[in-house]
mmCIF file of C-alpha atoms in Angstrom:
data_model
loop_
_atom_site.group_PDB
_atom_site.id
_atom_site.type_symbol
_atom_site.label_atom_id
_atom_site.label_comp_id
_atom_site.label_asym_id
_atom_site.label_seq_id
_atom_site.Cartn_x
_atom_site.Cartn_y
_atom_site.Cartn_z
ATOM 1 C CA UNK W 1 -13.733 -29.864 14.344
ATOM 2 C CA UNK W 2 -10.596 -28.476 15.742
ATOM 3 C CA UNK W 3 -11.711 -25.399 17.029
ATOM 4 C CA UNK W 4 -14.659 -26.980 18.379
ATOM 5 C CA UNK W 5 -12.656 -28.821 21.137
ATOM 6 C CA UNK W 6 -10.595 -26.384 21.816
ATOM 7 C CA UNK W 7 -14.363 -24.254 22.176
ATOM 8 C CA UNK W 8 -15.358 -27.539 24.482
ATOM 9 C CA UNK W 9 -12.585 -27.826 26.338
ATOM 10 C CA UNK W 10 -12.248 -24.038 27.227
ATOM 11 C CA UNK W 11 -15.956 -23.822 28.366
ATOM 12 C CA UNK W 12 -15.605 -27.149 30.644
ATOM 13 C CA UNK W 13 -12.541 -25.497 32.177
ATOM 14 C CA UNK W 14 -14.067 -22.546 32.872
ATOM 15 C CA UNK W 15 -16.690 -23.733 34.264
ATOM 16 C CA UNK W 16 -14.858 -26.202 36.559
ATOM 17 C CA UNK W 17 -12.899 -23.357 37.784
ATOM 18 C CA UNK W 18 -16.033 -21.217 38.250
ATOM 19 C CA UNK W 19 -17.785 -23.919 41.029
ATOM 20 C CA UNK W 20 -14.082 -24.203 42.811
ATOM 21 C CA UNK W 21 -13.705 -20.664 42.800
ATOM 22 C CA UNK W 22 -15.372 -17.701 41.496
ATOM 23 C CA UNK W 23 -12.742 -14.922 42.378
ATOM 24 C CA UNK W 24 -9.989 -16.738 40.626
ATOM 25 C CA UNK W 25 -12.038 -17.512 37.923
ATOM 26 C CA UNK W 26 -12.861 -13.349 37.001
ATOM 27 C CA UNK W 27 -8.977 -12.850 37.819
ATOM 28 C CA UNK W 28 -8.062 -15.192 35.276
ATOM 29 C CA UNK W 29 -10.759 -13.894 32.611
ATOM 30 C CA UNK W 30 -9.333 -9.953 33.772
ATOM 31 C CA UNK W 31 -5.754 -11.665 32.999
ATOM 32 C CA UNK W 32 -6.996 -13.263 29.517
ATOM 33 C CA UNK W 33 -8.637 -10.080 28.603
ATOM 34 C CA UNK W 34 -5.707 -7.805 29.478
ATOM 35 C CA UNK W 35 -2.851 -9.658 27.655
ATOM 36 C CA UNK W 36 -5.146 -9.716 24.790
ATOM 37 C CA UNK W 37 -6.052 -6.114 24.771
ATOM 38 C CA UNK W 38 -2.081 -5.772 25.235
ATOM 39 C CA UNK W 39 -1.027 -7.661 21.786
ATOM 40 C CA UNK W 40 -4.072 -6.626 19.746
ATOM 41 C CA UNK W 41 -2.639 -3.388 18.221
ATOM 42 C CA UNK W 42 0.170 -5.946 16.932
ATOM 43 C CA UNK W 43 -2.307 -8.831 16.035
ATOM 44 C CA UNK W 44 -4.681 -5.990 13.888
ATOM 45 C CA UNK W 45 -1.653 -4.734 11.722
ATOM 46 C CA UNK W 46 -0.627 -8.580 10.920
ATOM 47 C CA UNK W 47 -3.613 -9.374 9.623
ATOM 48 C CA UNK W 48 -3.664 -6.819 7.315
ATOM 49 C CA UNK W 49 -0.280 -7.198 6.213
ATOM 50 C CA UNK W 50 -1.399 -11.162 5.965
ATOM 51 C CA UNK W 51 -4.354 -10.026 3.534
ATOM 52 C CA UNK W 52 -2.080 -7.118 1.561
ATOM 53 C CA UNK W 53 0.776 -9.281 0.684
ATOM 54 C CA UNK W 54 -2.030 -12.324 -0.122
ATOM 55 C CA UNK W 55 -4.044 -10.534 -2.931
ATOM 56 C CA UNK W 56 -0.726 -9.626 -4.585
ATOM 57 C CA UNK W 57 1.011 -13.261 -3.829
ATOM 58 C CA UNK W 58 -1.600 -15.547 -4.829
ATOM 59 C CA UNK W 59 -1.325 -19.111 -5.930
ATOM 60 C CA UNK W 60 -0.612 -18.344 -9.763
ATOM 61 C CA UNK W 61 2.011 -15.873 -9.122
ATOM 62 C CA UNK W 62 3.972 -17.642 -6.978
ATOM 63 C CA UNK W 63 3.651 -21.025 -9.251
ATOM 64 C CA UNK W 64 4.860 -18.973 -11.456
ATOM 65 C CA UNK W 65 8.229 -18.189 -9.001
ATOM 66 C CA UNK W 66 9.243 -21.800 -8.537
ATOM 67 C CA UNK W 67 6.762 -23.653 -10.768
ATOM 68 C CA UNK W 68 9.392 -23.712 -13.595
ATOM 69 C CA UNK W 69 12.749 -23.174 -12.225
ATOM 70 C CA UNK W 70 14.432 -26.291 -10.621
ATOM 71 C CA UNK W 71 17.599 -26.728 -8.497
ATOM 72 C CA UNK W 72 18.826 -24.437 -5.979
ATOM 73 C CA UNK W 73 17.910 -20.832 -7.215
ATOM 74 C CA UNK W 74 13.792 -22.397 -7.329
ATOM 75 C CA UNK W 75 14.135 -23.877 -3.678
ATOM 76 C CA UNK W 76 15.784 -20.819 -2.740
ATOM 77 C CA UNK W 77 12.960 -18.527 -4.332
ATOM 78 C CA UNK W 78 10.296 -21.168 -2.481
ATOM 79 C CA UNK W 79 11.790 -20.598 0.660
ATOM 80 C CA UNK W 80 11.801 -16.600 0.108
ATOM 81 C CA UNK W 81 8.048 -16.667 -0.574
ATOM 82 C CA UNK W 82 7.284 -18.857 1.779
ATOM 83 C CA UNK W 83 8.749 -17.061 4.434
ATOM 84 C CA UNK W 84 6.781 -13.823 3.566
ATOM 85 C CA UNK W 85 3.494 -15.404 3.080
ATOM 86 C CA UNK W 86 1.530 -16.367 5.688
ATOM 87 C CA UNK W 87 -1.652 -18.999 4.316
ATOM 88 C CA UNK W 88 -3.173 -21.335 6.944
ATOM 89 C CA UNK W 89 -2.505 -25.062 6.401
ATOM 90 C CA UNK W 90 -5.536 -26.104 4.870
ATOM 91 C CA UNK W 91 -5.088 -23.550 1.793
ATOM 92 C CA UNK W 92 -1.248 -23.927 2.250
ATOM 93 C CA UNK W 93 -1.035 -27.601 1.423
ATOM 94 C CA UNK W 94 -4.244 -27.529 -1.278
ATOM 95 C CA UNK W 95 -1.622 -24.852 -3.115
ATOM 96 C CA UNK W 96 1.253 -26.711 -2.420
ATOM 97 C CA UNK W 97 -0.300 -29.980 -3.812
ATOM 98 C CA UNK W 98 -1.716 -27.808 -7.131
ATOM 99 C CA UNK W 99 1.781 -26.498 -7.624
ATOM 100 C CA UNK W 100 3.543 -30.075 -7.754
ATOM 101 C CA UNK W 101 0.893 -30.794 -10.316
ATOM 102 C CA UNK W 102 2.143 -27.742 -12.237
ATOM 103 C CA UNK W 103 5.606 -28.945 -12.216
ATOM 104 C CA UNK W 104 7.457 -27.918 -8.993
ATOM 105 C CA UNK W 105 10.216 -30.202 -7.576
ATOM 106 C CA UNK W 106 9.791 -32.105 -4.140
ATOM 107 C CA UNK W 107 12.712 -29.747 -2.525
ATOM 108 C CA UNK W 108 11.258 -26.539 -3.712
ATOM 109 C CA UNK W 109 7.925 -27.375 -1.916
ATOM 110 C CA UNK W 110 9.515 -28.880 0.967
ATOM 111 C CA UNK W 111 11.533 -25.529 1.242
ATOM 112 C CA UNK W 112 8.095 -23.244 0.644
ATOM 113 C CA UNK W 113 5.981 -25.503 3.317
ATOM 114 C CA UNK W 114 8.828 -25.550 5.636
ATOM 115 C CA UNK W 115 9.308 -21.700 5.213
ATOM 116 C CA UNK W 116 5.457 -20.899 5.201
ATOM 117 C CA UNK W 117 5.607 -22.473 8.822
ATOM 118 C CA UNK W 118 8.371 -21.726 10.453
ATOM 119 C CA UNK W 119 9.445 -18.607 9.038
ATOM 120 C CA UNK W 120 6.869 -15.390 9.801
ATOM 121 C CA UNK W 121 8.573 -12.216 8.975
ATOM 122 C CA UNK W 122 4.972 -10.601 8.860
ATOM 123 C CA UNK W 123 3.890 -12.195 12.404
ATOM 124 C CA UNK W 124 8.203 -10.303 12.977
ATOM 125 C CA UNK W 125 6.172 -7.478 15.086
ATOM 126 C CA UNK W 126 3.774 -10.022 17.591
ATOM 127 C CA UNK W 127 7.085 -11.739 17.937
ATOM 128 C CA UNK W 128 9.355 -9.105 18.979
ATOM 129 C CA UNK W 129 6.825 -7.625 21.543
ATOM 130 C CA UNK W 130 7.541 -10.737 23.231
ATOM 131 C CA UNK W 131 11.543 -11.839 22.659
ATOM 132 C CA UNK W 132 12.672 -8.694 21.217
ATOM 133 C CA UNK W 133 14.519 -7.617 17.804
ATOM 134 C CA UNK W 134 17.977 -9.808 18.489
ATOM 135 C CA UNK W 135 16.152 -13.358 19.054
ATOM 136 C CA UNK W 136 13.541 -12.996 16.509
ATOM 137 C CA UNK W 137 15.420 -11.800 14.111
ATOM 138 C CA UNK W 138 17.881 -15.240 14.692
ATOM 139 C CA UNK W 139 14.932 -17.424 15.334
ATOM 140 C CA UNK W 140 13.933 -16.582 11.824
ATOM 141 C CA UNK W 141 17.008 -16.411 10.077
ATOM 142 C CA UNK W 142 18.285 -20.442 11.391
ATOM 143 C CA UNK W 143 14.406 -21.098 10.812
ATOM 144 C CA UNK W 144 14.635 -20.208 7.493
ATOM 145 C CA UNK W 145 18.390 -22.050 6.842
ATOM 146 C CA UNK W 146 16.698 -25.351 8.113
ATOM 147 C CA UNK W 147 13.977 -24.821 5.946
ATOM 148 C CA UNK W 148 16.538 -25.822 2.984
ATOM 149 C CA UNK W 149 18.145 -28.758 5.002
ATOM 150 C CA UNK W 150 14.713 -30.339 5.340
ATOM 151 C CA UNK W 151 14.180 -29.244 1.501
ATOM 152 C CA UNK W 152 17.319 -31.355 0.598
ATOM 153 C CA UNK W 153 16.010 -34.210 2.762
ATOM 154 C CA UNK W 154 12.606 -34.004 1.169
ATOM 155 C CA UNK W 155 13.879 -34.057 -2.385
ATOM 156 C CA UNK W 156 16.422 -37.152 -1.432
ATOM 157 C CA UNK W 157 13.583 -39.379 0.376
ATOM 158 C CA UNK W 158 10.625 -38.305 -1.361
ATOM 159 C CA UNK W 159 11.743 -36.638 -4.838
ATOM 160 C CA UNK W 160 14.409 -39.332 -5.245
ATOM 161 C CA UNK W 161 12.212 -42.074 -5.918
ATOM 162 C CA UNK T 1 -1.701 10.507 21.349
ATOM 163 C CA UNK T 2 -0.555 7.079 23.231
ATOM 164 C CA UNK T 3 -3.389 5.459 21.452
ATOM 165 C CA UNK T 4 -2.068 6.495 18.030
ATOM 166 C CA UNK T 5 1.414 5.343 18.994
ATOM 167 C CA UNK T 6 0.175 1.568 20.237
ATOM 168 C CA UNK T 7 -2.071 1.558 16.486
ATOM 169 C CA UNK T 8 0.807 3.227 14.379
ATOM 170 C CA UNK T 9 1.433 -0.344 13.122
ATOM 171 C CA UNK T 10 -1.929 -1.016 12.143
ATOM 172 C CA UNK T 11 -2.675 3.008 11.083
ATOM 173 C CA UNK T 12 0.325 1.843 7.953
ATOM 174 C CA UNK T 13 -1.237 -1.155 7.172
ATOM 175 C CA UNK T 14 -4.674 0.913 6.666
ATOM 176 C CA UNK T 15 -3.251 3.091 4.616
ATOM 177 C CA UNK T 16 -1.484 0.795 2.759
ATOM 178 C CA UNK T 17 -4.691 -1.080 1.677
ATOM 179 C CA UNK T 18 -6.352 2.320 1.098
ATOM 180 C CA UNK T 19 -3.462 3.157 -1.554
ATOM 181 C CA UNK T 20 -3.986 -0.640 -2.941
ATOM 182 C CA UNK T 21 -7.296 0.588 -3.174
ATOM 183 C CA UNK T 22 -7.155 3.605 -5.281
ATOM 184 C CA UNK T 23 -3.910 2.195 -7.445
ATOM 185 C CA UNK T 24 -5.797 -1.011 -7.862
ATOM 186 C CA UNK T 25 -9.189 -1.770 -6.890
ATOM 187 C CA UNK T 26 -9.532 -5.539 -8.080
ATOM 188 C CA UNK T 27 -6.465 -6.730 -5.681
ATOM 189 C CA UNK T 28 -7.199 -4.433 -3.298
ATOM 190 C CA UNK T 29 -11.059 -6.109 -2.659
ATOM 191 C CA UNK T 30 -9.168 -9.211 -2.846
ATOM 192 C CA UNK T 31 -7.121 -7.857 -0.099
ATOM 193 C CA UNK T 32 -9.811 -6.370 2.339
ATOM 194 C CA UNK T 33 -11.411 -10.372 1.745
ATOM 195 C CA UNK T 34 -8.444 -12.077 2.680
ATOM 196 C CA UNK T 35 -8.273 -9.762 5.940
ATOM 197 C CA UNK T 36 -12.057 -10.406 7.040
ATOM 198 C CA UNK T 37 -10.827 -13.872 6.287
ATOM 199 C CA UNK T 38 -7.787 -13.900 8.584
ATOM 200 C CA UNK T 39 -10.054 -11.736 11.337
ATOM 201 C CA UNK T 40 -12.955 -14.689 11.332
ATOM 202 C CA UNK T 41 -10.272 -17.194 12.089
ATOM 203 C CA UNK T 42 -8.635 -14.889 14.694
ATOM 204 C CA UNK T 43 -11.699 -13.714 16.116
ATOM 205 C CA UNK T 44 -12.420 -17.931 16.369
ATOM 206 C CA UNK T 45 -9.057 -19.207 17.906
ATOM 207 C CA UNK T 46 -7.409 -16.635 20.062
ATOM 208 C CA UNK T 47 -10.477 -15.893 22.597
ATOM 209 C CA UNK T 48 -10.093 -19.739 23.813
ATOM 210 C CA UNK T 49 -6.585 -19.546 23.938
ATOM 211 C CA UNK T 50 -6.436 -16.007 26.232
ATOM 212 C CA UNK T 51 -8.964 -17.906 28.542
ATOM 213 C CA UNK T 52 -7.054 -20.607 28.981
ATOM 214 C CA UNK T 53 -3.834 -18.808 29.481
ATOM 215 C CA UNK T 54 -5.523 -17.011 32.254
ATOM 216 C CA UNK T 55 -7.018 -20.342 33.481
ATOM 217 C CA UNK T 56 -3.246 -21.695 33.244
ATOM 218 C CA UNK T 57 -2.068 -18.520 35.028
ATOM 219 C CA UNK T 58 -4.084 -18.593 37.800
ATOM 220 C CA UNK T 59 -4.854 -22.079 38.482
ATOM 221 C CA UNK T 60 -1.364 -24.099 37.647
ATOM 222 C CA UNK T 61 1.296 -22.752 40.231
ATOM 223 C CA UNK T 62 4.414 -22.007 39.664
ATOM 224 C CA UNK T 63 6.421 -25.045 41.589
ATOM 225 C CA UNK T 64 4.505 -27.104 39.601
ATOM 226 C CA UNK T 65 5.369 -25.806 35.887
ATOM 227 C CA UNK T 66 8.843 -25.594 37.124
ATOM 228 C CA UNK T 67 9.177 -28.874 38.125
ATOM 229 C CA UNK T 68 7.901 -30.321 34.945
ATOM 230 C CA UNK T 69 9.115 -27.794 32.280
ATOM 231 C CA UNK T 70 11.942 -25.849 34.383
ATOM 232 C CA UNK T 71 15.500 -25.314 34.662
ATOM 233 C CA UNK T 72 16.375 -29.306 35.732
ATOM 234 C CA UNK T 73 13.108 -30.679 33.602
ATOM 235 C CA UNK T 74 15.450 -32.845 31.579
ATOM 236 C CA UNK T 75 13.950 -34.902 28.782
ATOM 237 C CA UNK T 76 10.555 -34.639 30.384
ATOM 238 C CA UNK T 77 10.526 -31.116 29.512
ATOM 239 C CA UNK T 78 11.412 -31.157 26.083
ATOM 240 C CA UNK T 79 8.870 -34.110 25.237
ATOM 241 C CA UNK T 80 6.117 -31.873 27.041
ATOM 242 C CA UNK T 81 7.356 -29.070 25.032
ATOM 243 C CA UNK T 82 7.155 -30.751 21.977
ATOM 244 C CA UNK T 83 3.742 -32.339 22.981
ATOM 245 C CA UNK T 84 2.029 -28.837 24.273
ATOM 246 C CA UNK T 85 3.672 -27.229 21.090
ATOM 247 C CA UNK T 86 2.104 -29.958 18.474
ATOM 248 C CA UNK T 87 -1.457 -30.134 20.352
ATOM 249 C CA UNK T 88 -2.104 -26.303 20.127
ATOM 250 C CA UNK T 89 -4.218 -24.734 17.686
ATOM 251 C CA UNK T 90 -4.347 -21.357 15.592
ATOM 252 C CA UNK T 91 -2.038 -19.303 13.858
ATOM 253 C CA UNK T 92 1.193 -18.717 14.878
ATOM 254 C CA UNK T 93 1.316 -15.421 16.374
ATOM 255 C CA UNK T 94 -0.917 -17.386 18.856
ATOM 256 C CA UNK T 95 1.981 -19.115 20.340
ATOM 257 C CA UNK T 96 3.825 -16.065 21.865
ATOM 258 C CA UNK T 97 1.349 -15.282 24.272
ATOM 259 C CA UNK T 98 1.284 -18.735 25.868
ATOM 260 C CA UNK T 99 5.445 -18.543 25.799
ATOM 261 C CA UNK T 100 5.120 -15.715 28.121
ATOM 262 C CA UNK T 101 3.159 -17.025 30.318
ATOM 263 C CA UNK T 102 5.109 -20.058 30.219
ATOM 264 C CA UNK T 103 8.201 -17.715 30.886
ATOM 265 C CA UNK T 104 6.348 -16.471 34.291
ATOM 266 C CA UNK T 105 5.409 -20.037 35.223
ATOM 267 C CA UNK T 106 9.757 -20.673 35.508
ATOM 268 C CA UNK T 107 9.950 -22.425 32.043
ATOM 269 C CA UNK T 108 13.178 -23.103 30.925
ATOM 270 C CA UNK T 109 14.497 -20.855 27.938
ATOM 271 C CA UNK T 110 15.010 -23.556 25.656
ATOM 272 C CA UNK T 111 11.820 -25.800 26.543
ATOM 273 C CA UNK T 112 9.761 -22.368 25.802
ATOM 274 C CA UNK T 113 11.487 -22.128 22.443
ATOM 275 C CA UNK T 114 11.222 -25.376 21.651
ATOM 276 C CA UNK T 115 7.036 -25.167 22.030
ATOM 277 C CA UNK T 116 7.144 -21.970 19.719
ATOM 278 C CA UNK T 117 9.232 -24.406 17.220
ATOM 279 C CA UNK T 118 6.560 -27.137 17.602
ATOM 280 C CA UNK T 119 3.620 -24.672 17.524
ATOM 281 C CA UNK T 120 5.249 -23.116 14.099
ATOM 282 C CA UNK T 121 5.385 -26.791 12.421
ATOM 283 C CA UNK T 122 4.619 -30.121 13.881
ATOM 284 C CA UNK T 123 1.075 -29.529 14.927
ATOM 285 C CA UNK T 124 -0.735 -32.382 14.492
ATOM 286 C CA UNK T 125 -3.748 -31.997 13.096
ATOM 287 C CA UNK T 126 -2.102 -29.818 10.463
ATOM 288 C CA UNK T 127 0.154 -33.253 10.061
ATOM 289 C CA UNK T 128 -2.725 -34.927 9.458
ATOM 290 C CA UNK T 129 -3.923 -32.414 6.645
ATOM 291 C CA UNK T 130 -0.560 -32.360 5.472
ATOM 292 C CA UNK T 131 -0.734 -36.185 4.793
ATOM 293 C CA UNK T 132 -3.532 -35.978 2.513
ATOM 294 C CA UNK T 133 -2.189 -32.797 0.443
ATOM 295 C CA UNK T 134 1.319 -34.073 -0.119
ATOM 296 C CA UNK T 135 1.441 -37.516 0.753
ATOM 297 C CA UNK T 136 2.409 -39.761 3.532
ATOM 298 C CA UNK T 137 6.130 -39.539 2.341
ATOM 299 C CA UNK T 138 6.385 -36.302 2.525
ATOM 300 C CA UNK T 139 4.713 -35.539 5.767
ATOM 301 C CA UNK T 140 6.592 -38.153 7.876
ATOM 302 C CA UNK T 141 9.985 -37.163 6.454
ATOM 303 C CA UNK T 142 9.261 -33.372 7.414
ATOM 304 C CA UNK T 143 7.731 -34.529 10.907
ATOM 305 C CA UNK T 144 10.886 -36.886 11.472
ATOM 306 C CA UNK T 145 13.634 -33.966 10.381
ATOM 307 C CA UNK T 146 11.084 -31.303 11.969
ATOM 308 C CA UNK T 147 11.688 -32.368 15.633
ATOM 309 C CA UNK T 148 15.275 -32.736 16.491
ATOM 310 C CA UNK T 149 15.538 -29.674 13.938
ATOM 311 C CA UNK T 150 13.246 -27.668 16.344
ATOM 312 C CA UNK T 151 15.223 -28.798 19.798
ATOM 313 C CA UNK T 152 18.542 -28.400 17.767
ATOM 314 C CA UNK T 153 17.357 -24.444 16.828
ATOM 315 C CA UNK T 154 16.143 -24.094 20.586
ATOM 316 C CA UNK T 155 19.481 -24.995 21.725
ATOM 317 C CA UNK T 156 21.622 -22.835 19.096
ATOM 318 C CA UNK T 157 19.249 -19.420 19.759
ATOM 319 C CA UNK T 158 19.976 -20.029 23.395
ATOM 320 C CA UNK T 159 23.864 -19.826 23.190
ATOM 321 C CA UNK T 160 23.576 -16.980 21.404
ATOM 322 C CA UNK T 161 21.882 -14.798 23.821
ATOM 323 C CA UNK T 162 23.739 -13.771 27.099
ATOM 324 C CA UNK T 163 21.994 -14.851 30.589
ATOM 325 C CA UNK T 164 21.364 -11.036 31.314
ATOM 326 C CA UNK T 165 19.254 -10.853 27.834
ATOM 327 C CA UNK T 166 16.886 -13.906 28.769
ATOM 328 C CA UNK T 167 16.673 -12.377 32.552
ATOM 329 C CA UNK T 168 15.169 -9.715 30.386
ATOM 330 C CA UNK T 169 12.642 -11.427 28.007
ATOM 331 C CA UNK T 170 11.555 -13.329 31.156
ATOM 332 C CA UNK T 171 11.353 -9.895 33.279
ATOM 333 C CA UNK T 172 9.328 -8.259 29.818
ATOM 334 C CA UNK T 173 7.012 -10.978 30.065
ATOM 335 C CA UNK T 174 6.218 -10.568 33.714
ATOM 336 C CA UNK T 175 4.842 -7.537 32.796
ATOM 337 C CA UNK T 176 3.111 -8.437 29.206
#
């Protein structure tokens, strides 16, 4: 559904810009093609790093991580393996939902969901072609701290009811 | 041999999933499926969004992004940031690109960050998903801590970084 309107809406663009002008139009596709072509040794090695680290960390194993533990040390754990993994939302929340089944706390998934998102020390290399080391590095690290403030929060309004 | 160099990255990750492999064969199928996985969904997503960056790039000038998003954008620019940031789609890795191009355009430092903070977690139709995983609880309490936290992060990684070292990352993605 999603990628279908962002398919629609690309197409009507381009094709809007095609009738005003044609030259533009090929120097924008040249432009979309080169920064592409520029990233994509970065993008390739990410997503096999993504699929490497997800056959080893897979839903049981890290249940297993902060399924049982509660309190800090679990949300703290959550928040390390969330911040390594990378799972797109619609598994990410599925597993999240399955692991407070299992017995995980509200704060310990709020820390892994916030983590998983905002944290992406695998997607570290895309990220640094672009800011470099100093600012990703920090974007991470106060990325991943805030993950445990909005783990607290989660645990007070939602857990504490 | 420049080749090699740009692929060195990905050449490790290669043979990392070829050791996998041999060490373990099991998790390292598992592994090669979760990568054809990830491809399919990048192979989906980022052609769109490179288009439409070079749409953006050529079509949307410069006084105009500026005005809107720049240096003396105000409020306006941090709600648009928020709002271009929560509307995108695809992984985040995705979100860099469009930041530098943003960065060309005269965005402000912040409002740029502030987008990559609302691309990484407030998207909404992942907020939507999110409501029927976890709960409407849960989802509204992260939204409502998620977007001051964002602008708050945005503001803190920007006083730590000297003018000269965002002249920089804006003059690196001139050339990206």
């Amino acid at each position: 559904m999603n990628n279908f309107l962002l398919y629609t809406i690309t197409i009507v663009l381009l094709l809007v810009s095609y009738f005003k002008d044609k030259k533009k139009t090929f120097q924008a596709l040249k432009k979309a093609w080169r920064s592409f072509e520029n990233i994509l040794p970065e993008f390739l090695g990410v997503i096999m790093l993504v699929g490497i680290l997800l056959s080893v960390l897979n839903p049981p194993v890290i249940s297993k991580i902060i399924g049982k533990e509660s309190g800090w040390f679990g949300v703290i754990l959550a928040g390390i393996v969330g911040a390594i993994t990378l799972i797109p939302g619609f598994v990410a929340f599925p597993t999240a939902a399955m692991l407070l089944q299992n017995g995980a706390g509200y704060m310990q998934i709020g820390a892994f969901v916030s983590a998983l998102m905002m944290v992406g020390v695998v997607t570290m290399p895309v990220e640094t072609r672009y800011f470099g080391k100093k600012l990703t590095l920090l974007r991470n690290i106060l990325a991943f701290l805030f993950s445990f403030i909005v783990a607290y929060i989660i645990g007070k309004v939602v857990g504490g009811l | 041999m420049k080749l090699i160099k740009r692929y060195q990255f990905f050449l490790i990750t290669v043979i990392i999933m070829l050791v996998l492999l041999t060490i373990n064969r099991q998790t390292g199928i598992k592994a090669i499926r979760i990568t054809g996985y990830s491809f399919k969904e990048m192979a989906l997503v980022i052609p769109p969004v490179f288009v439409l960056l070079g749409l953006l790039d050529v079509w949307v000038p410069r006084e105009v992004m500026i005005r809107y998003m720049g240096e003396s954008s105000g409020l306006l620019g941090i709600f648009l940031a928020v709002l271009l940031g929560s509307a995108a789609a695809g992984p985040l890795y995705g979100a860099f690109p469009v930041a530098a191009v943003f960065m060309k355009k005269g965005v402000k430092f912040t409002n740029v960050l502030i987008f990559i903070g609302a691309w990484s977690t407030t998207k909404i139709p992942m907020f939507l998903f999110e409501m029927s995983a976890l709960g409407a609880r849960f989802a509204i309490t992260r939204l409502l801590v998620d977007i001051p936290g964002i602008i708050i992060i945005a503001y803190i990684l920007t006083s730590f970084v000297t003018k000269d070292e965002i002249n920089e990352i804006y003059k690196k993605a001139e050339m990206l």
